[in-house]
Tab-separated table of N, CA and C in Angstrom:
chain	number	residue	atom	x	y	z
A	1	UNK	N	64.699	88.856	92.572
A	1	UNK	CA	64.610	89.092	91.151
A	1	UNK	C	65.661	88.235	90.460
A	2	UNK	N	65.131	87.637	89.308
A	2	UNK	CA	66.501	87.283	88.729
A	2	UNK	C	66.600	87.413	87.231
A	3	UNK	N	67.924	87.593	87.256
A	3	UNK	CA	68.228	88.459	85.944
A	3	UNK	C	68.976	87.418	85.182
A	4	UNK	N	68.137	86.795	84.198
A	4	UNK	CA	68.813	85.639	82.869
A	4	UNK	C	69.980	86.164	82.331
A	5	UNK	N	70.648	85.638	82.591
A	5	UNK	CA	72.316	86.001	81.509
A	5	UNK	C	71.902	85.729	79.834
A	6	UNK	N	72.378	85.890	78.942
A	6	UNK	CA	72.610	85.239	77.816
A	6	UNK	C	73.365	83.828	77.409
A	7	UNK	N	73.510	83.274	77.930
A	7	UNK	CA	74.082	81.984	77.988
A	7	UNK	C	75.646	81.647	77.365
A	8	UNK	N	75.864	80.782	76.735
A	8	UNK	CA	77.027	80.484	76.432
A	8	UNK	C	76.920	80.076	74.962
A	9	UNK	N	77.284	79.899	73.971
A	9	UNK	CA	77.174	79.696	72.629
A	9	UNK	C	77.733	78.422	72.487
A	10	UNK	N	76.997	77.111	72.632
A	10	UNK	CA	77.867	75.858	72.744
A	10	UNK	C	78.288	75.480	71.047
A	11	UNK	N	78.358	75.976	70.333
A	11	UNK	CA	79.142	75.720	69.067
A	11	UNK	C	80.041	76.072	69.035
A	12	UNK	N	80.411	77.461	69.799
A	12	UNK	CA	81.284	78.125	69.656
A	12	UNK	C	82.362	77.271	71.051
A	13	UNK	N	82.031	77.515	72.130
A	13	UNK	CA	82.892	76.834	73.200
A	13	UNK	C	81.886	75.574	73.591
A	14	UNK	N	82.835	74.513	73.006
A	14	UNK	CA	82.206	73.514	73.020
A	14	UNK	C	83.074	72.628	74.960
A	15	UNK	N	82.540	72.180	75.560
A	15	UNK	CA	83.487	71.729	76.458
A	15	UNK	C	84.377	70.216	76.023
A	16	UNK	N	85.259	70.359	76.849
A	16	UNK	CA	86.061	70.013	77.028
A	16	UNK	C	86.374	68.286	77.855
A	17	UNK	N	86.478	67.069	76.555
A	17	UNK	CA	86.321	65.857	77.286
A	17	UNK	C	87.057	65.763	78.464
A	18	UNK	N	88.345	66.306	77.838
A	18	UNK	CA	89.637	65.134	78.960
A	18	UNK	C	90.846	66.378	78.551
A	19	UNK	N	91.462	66.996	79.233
A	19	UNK	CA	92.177	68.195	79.968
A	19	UNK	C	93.392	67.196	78.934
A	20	UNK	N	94.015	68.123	78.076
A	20	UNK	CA	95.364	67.847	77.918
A	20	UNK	C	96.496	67.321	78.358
A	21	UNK	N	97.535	66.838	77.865
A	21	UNK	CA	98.583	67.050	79.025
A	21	UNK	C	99.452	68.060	78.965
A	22	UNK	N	99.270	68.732	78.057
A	22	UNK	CA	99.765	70.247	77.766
A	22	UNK	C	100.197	71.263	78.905
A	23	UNK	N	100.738	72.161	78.849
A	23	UNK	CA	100.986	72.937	80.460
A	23	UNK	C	100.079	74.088	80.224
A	24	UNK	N	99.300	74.079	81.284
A	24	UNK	CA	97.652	75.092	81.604
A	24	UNK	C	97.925	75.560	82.927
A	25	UNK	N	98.320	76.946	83.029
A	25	UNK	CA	97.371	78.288	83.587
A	25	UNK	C	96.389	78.688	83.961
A	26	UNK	N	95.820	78.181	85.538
A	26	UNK	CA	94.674	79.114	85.173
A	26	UNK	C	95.058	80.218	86.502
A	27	UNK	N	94.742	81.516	86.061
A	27	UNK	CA	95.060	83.037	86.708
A	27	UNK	C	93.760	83.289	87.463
A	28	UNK	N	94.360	84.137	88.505
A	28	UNK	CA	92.964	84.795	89.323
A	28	UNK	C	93.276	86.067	89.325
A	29	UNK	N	92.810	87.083	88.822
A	29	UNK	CA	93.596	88.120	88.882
A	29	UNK	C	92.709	89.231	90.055
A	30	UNK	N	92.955	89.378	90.962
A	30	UNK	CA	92.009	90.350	92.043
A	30	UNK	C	92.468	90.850	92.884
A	31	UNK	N	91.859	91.564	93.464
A	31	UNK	CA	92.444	92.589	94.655
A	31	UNK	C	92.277	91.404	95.284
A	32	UNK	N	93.164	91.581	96.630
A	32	UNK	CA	93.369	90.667	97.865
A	32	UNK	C	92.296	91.057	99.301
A	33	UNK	N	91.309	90.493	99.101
A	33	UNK	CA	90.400	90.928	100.474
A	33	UNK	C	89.430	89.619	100.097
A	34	UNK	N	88.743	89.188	101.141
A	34	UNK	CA	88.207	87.805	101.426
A	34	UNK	C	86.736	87.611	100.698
A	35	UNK	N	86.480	88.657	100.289
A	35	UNK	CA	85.128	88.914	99.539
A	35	UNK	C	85.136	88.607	97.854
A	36	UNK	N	86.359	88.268	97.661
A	36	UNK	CA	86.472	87.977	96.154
A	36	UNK	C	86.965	86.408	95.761
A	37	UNK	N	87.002	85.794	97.104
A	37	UNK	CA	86.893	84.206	96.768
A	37	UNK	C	88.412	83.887	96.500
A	38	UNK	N	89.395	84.712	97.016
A	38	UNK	CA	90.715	83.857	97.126
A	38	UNK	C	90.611	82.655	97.857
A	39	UNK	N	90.240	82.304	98.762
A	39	UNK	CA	90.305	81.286	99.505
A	39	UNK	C	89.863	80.170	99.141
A	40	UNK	N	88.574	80.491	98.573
A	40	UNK	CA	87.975	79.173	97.636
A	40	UNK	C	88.575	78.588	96.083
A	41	UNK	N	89.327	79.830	95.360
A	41	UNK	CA	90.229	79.475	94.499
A	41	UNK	C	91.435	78.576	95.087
A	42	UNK	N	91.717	78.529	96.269
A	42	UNK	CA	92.897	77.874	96.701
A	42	UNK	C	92.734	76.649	96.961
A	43	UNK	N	90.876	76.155	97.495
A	43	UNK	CA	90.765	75.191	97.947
A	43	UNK	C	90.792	74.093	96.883
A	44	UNK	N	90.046	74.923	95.612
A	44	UNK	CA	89.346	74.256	94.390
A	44	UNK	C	90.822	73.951	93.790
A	45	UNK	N	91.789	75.012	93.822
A	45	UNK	CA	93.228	74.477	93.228
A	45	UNK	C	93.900	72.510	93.632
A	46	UNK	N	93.950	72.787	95.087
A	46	UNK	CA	94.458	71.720	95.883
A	46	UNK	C	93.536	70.727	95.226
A	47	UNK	N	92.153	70.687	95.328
A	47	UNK	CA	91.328	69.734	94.568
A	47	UNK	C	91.823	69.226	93.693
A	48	UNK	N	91.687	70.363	92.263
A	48	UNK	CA	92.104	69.872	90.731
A	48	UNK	C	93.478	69.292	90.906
A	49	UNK	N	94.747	69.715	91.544
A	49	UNK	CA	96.312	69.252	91.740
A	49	UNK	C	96.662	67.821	91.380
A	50	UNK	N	95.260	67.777	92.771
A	50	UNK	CA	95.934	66.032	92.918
A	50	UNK	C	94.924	65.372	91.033
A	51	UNK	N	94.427	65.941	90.958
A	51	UNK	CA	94.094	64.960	89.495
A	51	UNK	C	94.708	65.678	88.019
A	52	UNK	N	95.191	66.753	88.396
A	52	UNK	CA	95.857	67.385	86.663
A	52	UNK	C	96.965	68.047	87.563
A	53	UNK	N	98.132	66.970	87.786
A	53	UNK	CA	99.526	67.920	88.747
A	53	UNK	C	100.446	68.912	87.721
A	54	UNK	N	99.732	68.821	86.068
A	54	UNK	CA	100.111	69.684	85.335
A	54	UNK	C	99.585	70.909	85.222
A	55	UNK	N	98.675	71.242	85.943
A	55	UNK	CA	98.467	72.419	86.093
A	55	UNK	C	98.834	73.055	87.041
A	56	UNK	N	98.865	74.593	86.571
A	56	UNK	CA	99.247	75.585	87.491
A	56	UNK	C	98.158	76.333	87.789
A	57	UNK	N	98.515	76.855	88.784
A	57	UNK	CA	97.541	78.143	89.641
A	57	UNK	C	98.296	79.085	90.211
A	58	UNK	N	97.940	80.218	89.383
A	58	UNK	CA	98.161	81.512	90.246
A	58	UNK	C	97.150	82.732	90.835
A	59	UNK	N	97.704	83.257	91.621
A	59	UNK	CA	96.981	84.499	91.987
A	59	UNK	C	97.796	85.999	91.750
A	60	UNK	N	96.976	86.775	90.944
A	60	UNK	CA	97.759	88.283	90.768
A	60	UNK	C	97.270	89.086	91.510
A	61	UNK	N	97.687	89.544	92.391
A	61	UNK	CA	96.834	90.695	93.488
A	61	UNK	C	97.933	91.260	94.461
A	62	UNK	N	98.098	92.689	94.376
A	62	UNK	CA	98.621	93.294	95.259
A	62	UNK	C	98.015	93.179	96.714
A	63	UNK	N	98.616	93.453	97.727
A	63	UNK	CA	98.119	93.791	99.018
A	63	UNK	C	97.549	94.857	99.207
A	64	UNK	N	96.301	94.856	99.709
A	64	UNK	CA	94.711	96.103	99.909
A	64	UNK	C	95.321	96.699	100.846
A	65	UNK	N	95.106	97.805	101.131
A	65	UNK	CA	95.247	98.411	102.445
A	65	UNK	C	93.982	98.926	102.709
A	66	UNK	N	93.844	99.526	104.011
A	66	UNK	CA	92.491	100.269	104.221
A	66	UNK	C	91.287	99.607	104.426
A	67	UNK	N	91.097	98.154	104.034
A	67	UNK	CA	89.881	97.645	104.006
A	67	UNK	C	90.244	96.415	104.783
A	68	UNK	N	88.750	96.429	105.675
A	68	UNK	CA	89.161	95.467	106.914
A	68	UNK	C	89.238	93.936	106.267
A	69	UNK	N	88.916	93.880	105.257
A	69	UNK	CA	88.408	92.498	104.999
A	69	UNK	C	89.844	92.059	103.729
A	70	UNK	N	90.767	93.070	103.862
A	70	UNK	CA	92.280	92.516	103.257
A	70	UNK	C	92.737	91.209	103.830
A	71	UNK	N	93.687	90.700	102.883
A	71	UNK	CA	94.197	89.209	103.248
A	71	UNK	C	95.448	90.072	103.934
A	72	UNK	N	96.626	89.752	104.428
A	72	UNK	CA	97.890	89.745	104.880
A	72	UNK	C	98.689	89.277	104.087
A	73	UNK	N	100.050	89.475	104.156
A	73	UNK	CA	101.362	88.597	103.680
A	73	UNK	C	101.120	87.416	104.253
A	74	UNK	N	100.610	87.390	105.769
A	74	UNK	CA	101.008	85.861	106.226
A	74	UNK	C	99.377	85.123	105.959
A	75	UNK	N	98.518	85.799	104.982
A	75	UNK	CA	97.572	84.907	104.764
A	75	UNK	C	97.841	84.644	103.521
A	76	UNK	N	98.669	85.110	102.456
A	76	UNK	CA	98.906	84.761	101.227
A	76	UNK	C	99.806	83.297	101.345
A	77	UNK	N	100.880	84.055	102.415
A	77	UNK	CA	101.809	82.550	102.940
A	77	UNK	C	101.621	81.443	103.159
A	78	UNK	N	100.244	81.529	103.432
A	78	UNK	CA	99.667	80.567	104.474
A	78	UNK	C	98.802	79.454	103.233
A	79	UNK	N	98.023	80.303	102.227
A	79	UNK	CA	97.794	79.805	100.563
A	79	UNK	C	98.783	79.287	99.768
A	80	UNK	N	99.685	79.842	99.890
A	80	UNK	CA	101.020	79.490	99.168
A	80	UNK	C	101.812	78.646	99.440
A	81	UNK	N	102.191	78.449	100.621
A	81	UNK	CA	102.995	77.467	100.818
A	81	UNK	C	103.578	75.788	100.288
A	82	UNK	N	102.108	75.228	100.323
A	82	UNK	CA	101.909	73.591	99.987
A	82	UNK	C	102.530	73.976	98.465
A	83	UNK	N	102.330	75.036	97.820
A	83	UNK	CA	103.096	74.648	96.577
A	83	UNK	C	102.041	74.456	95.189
A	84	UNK	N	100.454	74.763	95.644
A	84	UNK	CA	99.385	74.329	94.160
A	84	UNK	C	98.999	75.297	93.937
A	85	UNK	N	99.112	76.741	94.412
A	85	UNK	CA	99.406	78.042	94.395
A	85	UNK	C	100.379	78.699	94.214
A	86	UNK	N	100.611	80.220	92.991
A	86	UNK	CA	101.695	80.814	93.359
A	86	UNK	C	101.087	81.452	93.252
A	87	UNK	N	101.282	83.225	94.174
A	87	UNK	CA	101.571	84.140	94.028
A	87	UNK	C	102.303	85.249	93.490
């Protein structure tokens, strides 16, 4: 089945030629378990880095307990480290 969204109002958010050089944020804000695409936010970060090194990336998410499919401290570490991520 598929269910049509309402789209996007391109008058209203028109996109965007060429990224500022301004300092940009972009947040992930989610619980920590592998089903909500931390990992792919991290990859897509490292991507954008090397071409806008003015941007930042973070992730807001406590540590899950109880659910098998939680990240760890040493899998956040392990995202975090290189530095195009913070936690």
């Amino acid at each position: 089945t598929l269910i049509r969204g309402s789209g996007v109002d391109l008058e209203k958010f028109k996109p965007v030629q060429q990224l500022q050089k301004e300092f940009i944020t972009i947040l992930m804000p989610t619980r920590l378990i592998r089903e909500k695409g931390v990992e792919h936010f991290v990859l897509a970060a490292r991507t954008l880095k090397k071409e806008f090194p003015h941007v930042e990336f973070q992730i807001a998410g406590g540590l899950t307990k109880h659910n098998p499919a939680a990240l760890s401290v040493s899998d956040m570490q392990g995202f975090t480290q290189d530095g195009c991520v913070q936690w």
